XYZ file of C-alpha atoms in Angstrom:
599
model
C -33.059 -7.148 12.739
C -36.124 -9.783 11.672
C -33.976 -12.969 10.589
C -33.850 -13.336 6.803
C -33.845 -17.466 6.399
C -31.768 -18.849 3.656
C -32.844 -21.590 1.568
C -30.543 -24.329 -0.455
C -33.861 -24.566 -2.799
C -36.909 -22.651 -1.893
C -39.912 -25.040 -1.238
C -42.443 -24.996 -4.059
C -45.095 -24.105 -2.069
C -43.597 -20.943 -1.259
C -44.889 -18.211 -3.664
C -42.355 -16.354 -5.470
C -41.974 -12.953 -4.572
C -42.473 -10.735 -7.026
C -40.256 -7.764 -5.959
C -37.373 -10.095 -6.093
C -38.231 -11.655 -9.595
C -38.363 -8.215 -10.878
C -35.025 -7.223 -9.397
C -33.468 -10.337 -10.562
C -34.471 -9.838 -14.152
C -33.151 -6.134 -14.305
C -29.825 -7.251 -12.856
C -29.455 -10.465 -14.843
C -31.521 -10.405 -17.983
C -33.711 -13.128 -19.082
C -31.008 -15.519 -20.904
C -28.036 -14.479 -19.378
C -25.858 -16.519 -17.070
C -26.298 -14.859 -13.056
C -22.373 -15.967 -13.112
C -19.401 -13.958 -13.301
C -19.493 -10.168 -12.316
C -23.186 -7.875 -11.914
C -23.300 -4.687 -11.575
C -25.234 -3.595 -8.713
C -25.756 0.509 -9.153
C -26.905 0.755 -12.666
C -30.163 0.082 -12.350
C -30.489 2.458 -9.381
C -28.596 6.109 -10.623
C -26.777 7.523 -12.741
C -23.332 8.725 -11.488
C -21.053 11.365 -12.708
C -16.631 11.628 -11.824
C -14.607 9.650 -10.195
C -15.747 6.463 -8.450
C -14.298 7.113 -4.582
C -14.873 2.841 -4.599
C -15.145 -0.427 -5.595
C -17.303 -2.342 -3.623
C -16.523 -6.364 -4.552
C -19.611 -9.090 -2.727
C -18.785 -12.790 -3.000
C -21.566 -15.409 -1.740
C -21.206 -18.381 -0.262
C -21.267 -22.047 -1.942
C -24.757 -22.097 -3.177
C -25.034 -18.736 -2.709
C -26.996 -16.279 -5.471
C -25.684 -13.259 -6.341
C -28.987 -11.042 -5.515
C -30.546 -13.989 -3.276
C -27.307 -13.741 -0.909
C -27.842 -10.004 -0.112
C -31.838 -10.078 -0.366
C -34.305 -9.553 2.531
C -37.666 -8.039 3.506
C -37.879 -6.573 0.043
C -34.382 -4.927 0.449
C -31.305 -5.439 -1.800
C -28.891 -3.418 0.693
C -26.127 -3.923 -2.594
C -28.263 -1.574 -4.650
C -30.584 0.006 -2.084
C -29.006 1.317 0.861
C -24.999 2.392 0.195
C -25.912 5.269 -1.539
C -27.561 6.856 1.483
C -24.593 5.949 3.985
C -22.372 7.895 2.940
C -20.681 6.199 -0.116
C -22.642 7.861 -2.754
C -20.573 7.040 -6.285
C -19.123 4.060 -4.994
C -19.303 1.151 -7.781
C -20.711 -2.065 -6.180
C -20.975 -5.351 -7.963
C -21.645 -8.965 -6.770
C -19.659 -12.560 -8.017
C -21.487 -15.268 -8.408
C -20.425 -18.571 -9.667
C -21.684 -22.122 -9.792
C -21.390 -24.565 -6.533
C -19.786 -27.404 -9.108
C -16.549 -24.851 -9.439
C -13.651 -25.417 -8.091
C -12.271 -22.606 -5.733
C -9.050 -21.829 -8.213
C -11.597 -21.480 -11.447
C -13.520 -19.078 -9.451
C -10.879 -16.776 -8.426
C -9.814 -16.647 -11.796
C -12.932 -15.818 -13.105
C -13.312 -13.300 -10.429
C -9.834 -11.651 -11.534
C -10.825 -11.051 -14.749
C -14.453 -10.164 -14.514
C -13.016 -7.400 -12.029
C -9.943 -6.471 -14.073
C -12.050 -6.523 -16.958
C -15.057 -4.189 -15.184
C -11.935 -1.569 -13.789
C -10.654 -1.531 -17.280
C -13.489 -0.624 -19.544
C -16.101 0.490 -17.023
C -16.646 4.259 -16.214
C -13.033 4.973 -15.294
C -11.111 7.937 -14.969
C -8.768 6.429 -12.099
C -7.411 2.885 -12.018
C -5.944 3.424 -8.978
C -9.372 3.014 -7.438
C -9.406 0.951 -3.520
C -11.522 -2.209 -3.764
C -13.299 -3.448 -0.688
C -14.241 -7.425 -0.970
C -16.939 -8.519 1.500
C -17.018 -12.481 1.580
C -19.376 -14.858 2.443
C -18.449 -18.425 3.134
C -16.439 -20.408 0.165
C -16.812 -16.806 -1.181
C -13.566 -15.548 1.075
C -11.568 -18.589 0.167
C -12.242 -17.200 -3.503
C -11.046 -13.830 -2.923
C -8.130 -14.993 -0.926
C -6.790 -17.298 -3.779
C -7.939 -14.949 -6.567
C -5.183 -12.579 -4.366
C -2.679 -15.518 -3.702
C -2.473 -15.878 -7.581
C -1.340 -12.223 -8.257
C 0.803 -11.988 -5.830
C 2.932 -14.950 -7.261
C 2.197 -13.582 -10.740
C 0.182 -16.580 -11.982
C -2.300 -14.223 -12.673
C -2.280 -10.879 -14.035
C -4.445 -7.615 -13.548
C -4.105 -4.714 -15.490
C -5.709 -2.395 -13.347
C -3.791 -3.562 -10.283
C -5.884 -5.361 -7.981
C -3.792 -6.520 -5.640
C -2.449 -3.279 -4.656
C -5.645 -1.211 -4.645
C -7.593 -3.788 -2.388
C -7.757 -2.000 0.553
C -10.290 -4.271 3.117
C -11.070 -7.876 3.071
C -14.363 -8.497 4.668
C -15.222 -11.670 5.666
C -18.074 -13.614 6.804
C -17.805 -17.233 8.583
C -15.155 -18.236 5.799
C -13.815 -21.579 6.622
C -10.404 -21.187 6.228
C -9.099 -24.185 8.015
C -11.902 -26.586 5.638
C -15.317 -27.699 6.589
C -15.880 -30.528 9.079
C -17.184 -34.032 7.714
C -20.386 -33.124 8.834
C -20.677 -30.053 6.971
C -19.708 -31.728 4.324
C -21.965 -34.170 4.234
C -24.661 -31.897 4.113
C -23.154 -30.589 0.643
C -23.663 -33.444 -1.757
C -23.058 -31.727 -4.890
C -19.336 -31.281 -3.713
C -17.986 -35.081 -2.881
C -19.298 -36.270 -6.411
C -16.904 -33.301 -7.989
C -13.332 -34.245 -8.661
C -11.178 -32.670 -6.467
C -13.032 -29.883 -5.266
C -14.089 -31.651 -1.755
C -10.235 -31.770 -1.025
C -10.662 -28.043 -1.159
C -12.774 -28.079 2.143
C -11.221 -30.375 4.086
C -9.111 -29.813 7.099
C -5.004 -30.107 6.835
C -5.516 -30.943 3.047
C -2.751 -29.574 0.964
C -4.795 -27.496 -0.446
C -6.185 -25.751 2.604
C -2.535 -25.479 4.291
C -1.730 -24.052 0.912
C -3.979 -21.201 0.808
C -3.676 -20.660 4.725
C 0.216 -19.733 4.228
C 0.024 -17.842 1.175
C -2.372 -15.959 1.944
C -0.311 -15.465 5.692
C 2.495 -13.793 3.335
C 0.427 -10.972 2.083
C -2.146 -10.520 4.979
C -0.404 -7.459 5.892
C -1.243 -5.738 3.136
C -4.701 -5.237 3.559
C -6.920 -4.734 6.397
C -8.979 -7.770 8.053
C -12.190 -7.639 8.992
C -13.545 -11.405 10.328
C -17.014 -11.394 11.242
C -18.342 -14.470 13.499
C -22.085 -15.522 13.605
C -23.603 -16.013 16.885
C -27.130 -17.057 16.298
C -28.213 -21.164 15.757
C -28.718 -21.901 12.120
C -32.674 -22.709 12.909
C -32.296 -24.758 9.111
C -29.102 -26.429 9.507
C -28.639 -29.325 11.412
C -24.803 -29.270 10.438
C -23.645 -28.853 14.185
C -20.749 -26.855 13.123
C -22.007 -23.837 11.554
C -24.978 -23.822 14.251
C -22.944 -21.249 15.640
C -19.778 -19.622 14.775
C -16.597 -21.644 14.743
C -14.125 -19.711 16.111
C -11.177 -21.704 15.021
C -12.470 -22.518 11.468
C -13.482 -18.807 10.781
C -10.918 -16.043 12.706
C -6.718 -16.907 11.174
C -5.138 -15.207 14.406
C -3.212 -12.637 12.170
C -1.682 -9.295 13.656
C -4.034 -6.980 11.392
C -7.221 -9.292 11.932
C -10.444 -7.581 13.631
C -12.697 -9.783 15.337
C -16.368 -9.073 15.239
C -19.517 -10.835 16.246
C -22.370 -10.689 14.387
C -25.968 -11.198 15.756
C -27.233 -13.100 13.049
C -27.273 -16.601 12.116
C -24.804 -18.191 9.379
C -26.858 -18.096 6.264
C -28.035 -14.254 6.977
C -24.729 -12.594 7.889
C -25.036 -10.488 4.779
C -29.076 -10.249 4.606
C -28.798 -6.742 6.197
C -31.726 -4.187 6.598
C -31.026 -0.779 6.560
C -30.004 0.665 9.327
C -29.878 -2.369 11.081
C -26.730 -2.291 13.812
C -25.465 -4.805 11.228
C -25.445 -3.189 8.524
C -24.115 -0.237 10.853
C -21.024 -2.327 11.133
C -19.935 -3.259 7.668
C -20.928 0.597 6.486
C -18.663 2.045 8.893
C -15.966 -0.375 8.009
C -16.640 1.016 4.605
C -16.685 4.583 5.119
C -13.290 4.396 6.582
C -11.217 3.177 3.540
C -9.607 5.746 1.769
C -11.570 6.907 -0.977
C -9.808 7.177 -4.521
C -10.079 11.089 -4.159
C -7.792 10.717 -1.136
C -5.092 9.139 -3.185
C -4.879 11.333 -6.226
C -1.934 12.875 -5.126
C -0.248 9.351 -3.735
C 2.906 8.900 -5.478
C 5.609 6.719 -5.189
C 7.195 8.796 -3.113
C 5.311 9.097 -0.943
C 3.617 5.894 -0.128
C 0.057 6.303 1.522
C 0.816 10.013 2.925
C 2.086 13.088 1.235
C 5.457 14.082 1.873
C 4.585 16.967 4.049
C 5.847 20.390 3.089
C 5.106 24.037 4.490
C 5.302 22.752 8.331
C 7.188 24.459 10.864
C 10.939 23.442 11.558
C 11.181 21.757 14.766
C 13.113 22.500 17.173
C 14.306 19.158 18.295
C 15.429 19.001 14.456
C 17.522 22.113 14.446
C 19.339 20.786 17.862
C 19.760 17.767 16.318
C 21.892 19.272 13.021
C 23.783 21.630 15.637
C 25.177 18.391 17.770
C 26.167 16.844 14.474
C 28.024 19.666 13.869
C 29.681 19.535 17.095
C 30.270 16.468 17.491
C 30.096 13.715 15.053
C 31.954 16.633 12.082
C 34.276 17.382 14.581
C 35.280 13.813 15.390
C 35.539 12.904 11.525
C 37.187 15.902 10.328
C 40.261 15.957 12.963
C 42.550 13.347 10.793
C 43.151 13.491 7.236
C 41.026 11.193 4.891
C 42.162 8.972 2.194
C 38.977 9.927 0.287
C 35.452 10.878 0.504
C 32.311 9.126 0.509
C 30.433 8.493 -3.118
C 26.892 8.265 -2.166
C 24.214 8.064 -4.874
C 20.866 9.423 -4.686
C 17.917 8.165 -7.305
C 15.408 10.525 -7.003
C 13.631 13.774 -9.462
C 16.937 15.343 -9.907
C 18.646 18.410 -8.357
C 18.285 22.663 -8.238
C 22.564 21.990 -9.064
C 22.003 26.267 -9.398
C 20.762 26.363 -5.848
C 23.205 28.309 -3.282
C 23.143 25.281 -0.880
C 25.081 23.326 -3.585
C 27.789 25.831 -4.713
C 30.738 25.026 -2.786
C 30.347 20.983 -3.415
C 30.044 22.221 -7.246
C 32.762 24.136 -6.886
C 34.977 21.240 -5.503
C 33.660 18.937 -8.051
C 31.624 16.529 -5.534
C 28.218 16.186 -7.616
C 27.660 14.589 -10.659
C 24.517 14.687 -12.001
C 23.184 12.427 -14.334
C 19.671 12.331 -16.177
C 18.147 8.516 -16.889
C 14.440 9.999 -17.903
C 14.855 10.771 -22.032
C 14.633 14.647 -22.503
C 15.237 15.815 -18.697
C 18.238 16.804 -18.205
C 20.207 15.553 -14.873
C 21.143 18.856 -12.832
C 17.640 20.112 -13.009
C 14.414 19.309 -10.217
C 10.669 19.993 -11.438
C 9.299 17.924 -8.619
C 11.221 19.457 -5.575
C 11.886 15.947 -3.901
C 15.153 15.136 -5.368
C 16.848 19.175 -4.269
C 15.383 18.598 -0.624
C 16.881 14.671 -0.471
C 20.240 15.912 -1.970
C 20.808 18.738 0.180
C 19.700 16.694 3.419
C 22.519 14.390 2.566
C 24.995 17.291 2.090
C 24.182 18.957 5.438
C 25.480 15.712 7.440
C 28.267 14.394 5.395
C 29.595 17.733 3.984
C 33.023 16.221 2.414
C 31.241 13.178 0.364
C 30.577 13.466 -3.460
C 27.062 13.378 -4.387
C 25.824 10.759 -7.986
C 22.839 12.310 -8.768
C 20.576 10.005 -10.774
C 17.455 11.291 -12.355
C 14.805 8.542 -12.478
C 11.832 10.494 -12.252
C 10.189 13.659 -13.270
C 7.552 13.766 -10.215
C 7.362 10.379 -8.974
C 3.562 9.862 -9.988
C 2.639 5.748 -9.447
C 2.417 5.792 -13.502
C 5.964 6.928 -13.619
C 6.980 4.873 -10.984
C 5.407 1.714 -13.333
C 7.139 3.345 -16.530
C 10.546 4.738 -15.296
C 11.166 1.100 -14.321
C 14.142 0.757 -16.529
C 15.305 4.329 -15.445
C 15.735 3.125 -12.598
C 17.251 0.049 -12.790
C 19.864 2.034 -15.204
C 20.513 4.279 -12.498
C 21.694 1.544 -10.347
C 24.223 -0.201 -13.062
C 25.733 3.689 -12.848
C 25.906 3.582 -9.106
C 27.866 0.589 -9.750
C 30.003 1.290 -12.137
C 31.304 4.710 -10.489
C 32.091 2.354 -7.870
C 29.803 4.513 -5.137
C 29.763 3.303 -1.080
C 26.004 4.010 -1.118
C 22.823 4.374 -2.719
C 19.430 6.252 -0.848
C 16.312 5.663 -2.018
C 13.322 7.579 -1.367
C 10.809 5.848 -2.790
C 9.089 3.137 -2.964
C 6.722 0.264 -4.483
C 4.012 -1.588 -3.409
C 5.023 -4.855 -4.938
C 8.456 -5.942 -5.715
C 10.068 -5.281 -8.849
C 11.875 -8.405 -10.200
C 14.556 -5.923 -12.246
C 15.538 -3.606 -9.714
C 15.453 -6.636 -7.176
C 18.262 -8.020 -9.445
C 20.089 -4.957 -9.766
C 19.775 -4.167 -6.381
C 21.501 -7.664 -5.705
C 24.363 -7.093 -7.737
C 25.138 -3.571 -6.293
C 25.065 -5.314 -2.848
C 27.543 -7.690 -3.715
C 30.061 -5.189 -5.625
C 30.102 -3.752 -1.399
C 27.460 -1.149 -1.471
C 25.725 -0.103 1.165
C 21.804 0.167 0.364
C 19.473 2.622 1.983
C 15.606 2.831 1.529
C 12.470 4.620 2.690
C 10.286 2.449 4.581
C 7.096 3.981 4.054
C 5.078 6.784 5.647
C 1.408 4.377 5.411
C 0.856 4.416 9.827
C 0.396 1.494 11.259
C -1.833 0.246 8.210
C -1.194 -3.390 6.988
C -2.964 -1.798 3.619
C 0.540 -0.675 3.074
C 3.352 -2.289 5.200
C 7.141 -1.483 4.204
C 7.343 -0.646 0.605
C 9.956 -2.531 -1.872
C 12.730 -2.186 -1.903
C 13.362 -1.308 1.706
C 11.701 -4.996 2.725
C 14.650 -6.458 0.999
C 16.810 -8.073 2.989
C 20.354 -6.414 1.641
C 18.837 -3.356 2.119
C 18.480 -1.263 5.028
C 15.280 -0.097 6.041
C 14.413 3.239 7.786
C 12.023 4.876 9.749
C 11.134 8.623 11.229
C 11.589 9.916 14.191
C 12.183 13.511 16.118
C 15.237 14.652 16.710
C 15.244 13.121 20.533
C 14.757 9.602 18.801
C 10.928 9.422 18.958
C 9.229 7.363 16.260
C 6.763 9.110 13.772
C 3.594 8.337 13.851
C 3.424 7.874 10.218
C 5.927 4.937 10.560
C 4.722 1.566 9.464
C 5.038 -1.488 11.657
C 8.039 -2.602 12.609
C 9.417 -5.745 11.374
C 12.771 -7.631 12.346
C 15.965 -6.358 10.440
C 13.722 -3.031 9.255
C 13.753 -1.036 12.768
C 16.311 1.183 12.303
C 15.124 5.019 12.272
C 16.795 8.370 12.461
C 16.015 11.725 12.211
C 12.746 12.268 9.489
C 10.179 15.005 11.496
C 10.052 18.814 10.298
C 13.385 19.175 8.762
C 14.756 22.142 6.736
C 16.096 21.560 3.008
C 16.641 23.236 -0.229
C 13.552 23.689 -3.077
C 14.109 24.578 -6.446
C 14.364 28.228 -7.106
C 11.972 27.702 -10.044
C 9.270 26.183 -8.021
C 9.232 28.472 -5.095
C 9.214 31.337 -7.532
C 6.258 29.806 -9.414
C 4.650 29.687 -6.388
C 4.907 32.904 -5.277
C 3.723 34.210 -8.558
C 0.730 31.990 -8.490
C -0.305 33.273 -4.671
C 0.591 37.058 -6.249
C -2.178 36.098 -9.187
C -5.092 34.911 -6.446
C -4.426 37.693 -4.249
C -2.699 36.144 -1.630
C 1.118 37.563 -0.663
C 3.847 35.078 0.505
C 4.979 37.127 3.515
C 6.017 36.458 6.872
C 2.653 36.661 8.436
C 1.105 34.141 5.791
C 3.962 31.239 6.311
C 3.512 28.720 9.407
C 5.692 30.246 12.312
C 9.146 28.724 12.084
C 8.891 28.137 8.257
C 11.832 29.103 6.333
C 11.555 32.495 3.909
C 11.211 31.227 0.776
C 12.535 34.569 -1.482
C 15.634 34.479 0.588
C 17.303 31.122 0.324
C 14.523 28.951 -1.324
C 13.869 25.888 1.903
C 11.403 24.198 2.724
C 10.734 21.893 5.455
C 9.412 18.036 5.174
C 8.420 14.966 7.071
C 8.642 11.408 6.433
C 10.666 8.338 5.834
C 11.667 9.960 2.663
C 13.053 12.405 4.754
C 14.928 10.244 6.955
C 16.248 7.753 3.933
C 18.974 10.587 2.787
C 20.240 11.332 6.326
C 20.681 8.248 6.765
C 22.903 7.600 3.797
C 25.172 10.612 5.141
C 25.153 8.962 8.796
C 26.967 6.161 6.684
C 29.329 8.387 4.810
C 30.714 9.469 7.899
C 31.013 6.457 9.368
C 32.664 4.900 6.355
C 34.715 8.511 6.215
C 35.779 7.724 10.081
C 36.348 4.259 9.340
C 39.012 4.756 6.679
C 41.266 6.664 9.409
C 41.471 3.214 10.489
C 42.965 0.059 9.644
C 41.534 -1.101 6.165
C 40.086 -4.910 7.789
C 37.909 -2.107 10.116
C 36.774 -0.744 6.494
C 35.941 -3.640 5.357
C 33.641 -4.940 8.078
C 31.734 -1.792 8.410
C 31.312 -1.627 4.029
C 28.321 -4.360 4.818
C 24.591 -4.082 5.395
C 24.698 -5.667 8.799
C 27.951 -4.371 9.807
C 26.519 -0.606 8.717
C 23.293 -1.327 10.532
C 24.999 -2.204 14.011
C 27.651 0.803 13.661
């Protein structure tokens, strides 16, 4: 790659090139300020659907936003994505003035980009963001994503969550030196903004730790330079400063780039730079990838139509044996109450007719015009009856929150939710399982998740089924800490792969991988009819071997965290059931999130 010099003012000897002065006054029009938010693609094609992207480039201090990303004639912004593989992505560069403090340009940058999302060519707000960051440029995104998370700022079109990759590129993020500094003399004239740059301010530490307490959200991509600055005589950025420019984090990525400081993101086509950020790129999930992503299912779909596994079905047959034979050998003084918030219940099904018969489920609808005892989504029936299946004798509190857990319901059934809980409560249940999950915490149902854990109840949640994948780490509210957290595994103990990272107090994990439940009647039948009307038949030969037959007794089998969330609420009810055939101070102690997590 020829080396692309950058200039803090371009010598006036130096003719103007005229490629550049024509770019520059298609992107920013004569009379308009270069700062805030440009967008890059317009100029270049016209795209139809759904965005799979948001690409989001930041210079450095002093930085221009076509200038930064300008060399041998090439704007690589406009130029070059298109043919790499992210055709339709929408790719815009920040710029903002030197003079401006660090916190002014992160909010500007929130709401130029929440702004752009909202009333741009949109038919998705759910679409990932990728920020590559130059410089003071990464300290902008990182605050800009410091003040969401503590709600000092607000973005409609969900920023926070949907960034995906952070990108960044010799970012100082433990300050500049004094002699970088000193070769910056429109910052020390600025009130306060030079204490933004320098080492073990308050300011720096500030930004260092919150941004520590979200880092595992995203993915971390720290590029190094590794070529002298031929124009800078500022010793420190000569060559890249390990310690000023990589944070150490668990999800960070190291990577050196063969450049010098001022021309890390002055990439020609093709180049094995450019290589590297574009496959970076290419590997975030596209917005196509995540139209089905609910809720419930938190990065991955809740995976139906795969085989039962073996290791599954030995697993149900030694509960049988064992664990139901040890519990149900002495009369109990009662039965578990365990409520389950989920999309309802098949209360018709077969599976559920001798607990209706005995009077152990309640249903109850929280969503206005759904009624409680009925499942359009299939999540709720499969939850419910995986609960059933290991603690046969407990009564079931089936709360309706959702109709099929879609991220907009999620952010409108809020309330539902929350309601759902004060009923838990107030039928005085031993548990509540939840099966879903949020990205962010939810101040409401953090608070009514509190009070339920000090009536005594014992609170289960879904971890997440993201991977390893600090884009989405353990959802809310399973990262609580009165609420325990589970995982998948196999039926020998194995963790799923589609686990997130572990984290202290969230480790526990039980049974999740290819187990068998009951579906909805309806939906199976629906189904079938649909397959009928394309021309395909729903026999034996066209089902995965070891699938369940759906005309016969409506199953289906799933995988996930989900999965494992329910089961685990019945492990409890039979511990609490086993625990009540003892002395009531043995109750007691187990009716507590730690003392249920160590039983």
């Amino acid at each position: 790659m020829e080396s692309c010099v950058f200039y803090l003012s371009l010598p006036a000897s130096k003719p103007p090139d005229p490629e550049f002065s024509a770019l520059t006054s298609k992107l920013i029009p004569s009379g308009v300020s270069p700062w805030g938010l440009i967008r890059c693609d317009d100029i270049y094609r016209d795209r139809d659907g759904e965005a799979p992207i948001d690409i989001v480039a930041v210079h450095g201090l002093s930085g221009h936003p076509v200038r930064s990303y300008y060399c041998q004639g090439h704007f690589w912004l406009r130029d070059s994505l298109h043919w790499s593989g992210l055709a339709g992505a929408n790719v815009y560069s920040f710029g903002y003035p030197s003079g401006n403090s660090i916190m002014s340009a992160a909010r500007d940058l929130i709401v130029s980009l929440d702004n752009e999302r909202r009333y741009g060519e949109r038919l998705n707000l759910d679409v990932p963001i990728a920020f590559l960051a130059h410089g003071t440029g990464g300290l902008i995104v990182k605050q800009a994503l410091i003040l969401l998370n503590s709600y000092q700022e607000k973005s409609d079109t969900r920023i926070l969550s949907n960034t995906r990759s952070l990108l960044f590129f010799g970012v100082p993020h433990r300050g500049y030196a004094d002699s970088v500094l000193d070769y910056m003399p429109w910052i020390r004239p600025v009130k306060g903004i030079e204490e933004e740059y320098t080492p073990q301010s308050k300011q720096v530490r500030a930004m260092l730790e919150g941004f520590a307490s979200i880092s595992n959200r995203f993915r971390i991509h720290t590029f190094i330079n590794t070529i002298k600055a031929s124009t800078w005589p500022a010793s420190s950025l000569q060559l890249g400063d390990f310690r000023t420019y990589y944070m150490g984090l668990p999800n960070e990525e190291l990577i050196y780039s063969n450049t010098e400081y001022f021309a890390m993101l002055k990439l020609a086509h093709n180049s094995a730079e450019y290589n590297k950020v574009v496959s970076i790129l290419r590997r975030i999930p596209r917005a196509s990838d995540l139209g089905s992503e609910s809720a419930w299912h938190l990065g991955q779909q809740f995976r139906l139509d795969e085989p039962e596994s073996e290791s599954g079905k030995l697993w149900f047959r030694d509960l049988r044996s064992d664990a139901h034979r040890v519990v149900n050998r002495r009369p109990m003084d009662r039965s578990s109450k365990i409520a389950i918030l989920d999309s309802g219940i098949d209360l018709g099904h077969s599976s559920f007719q001798e607990a209706v018969d005995e009077d152990h489920i309640v249903a109850k609808s929280f969503v206005e015009g759904l009624p409680g005892d009925q499942d359009s989504d299939g999540h709720g029936t499969h939850t419910a009856h995986l609960t059933l299946k290991v603690a046969p004798n407990s009564t079931l509190f089936i709360a309706r929150v959702i109709e099929h857990g879609s991220i907009v319901e999620f952010d409108n059934n809020k309330s539902a939710i929350v309601e759902a809980i004060k009923w838990a409560i107030e039928e005085r249940v031993d548990i509540i399982s939840m099966s879903f999950g949020y990205r962010a915490e939810v101040p409401e149902i953090k608070a009514a998740l509190r009070k339920a854990f000090h009536k005594g109840i014992i609170l289960i949640a879904a971890a997440s089924n993201s991977g390893v994948n600090p884009r989405f780490p353990i959802s809310f509210p399973a990262n609580m800490r009165q609420v325990i957290c589970m995982h998948s595994t196999d039926g020998y103990g194995n963790p799923s792969p589609r686990n997130p990272s572990a984290i202290p107090d969230c480790n526990l994990g039980i049974l999740g991988e290819a187990v068998a439940a009951a579906w909805p009647r309806q939906l199976d039948i629906a189904r079938e009819a649909s397959l009928r009307a394309a021309g395909d038949t729903p026999d034996a030969a066209a089902r995965p071997r070891g699938s369940r037959t759906m005309q016969k007794d409506h199953s289906r089998v799933a995988s996930g965290t989900s999965v494992a969330a329910p089961i685990a609420a019945g492990i409890a009810a039979l511990i609490l059931e086993y625990a009540s055939q003892a002395s009531a101070q043995k109750h007691d102690s187990v009716v507590q999130r730690w003392g249920m997590s160590r039983a």
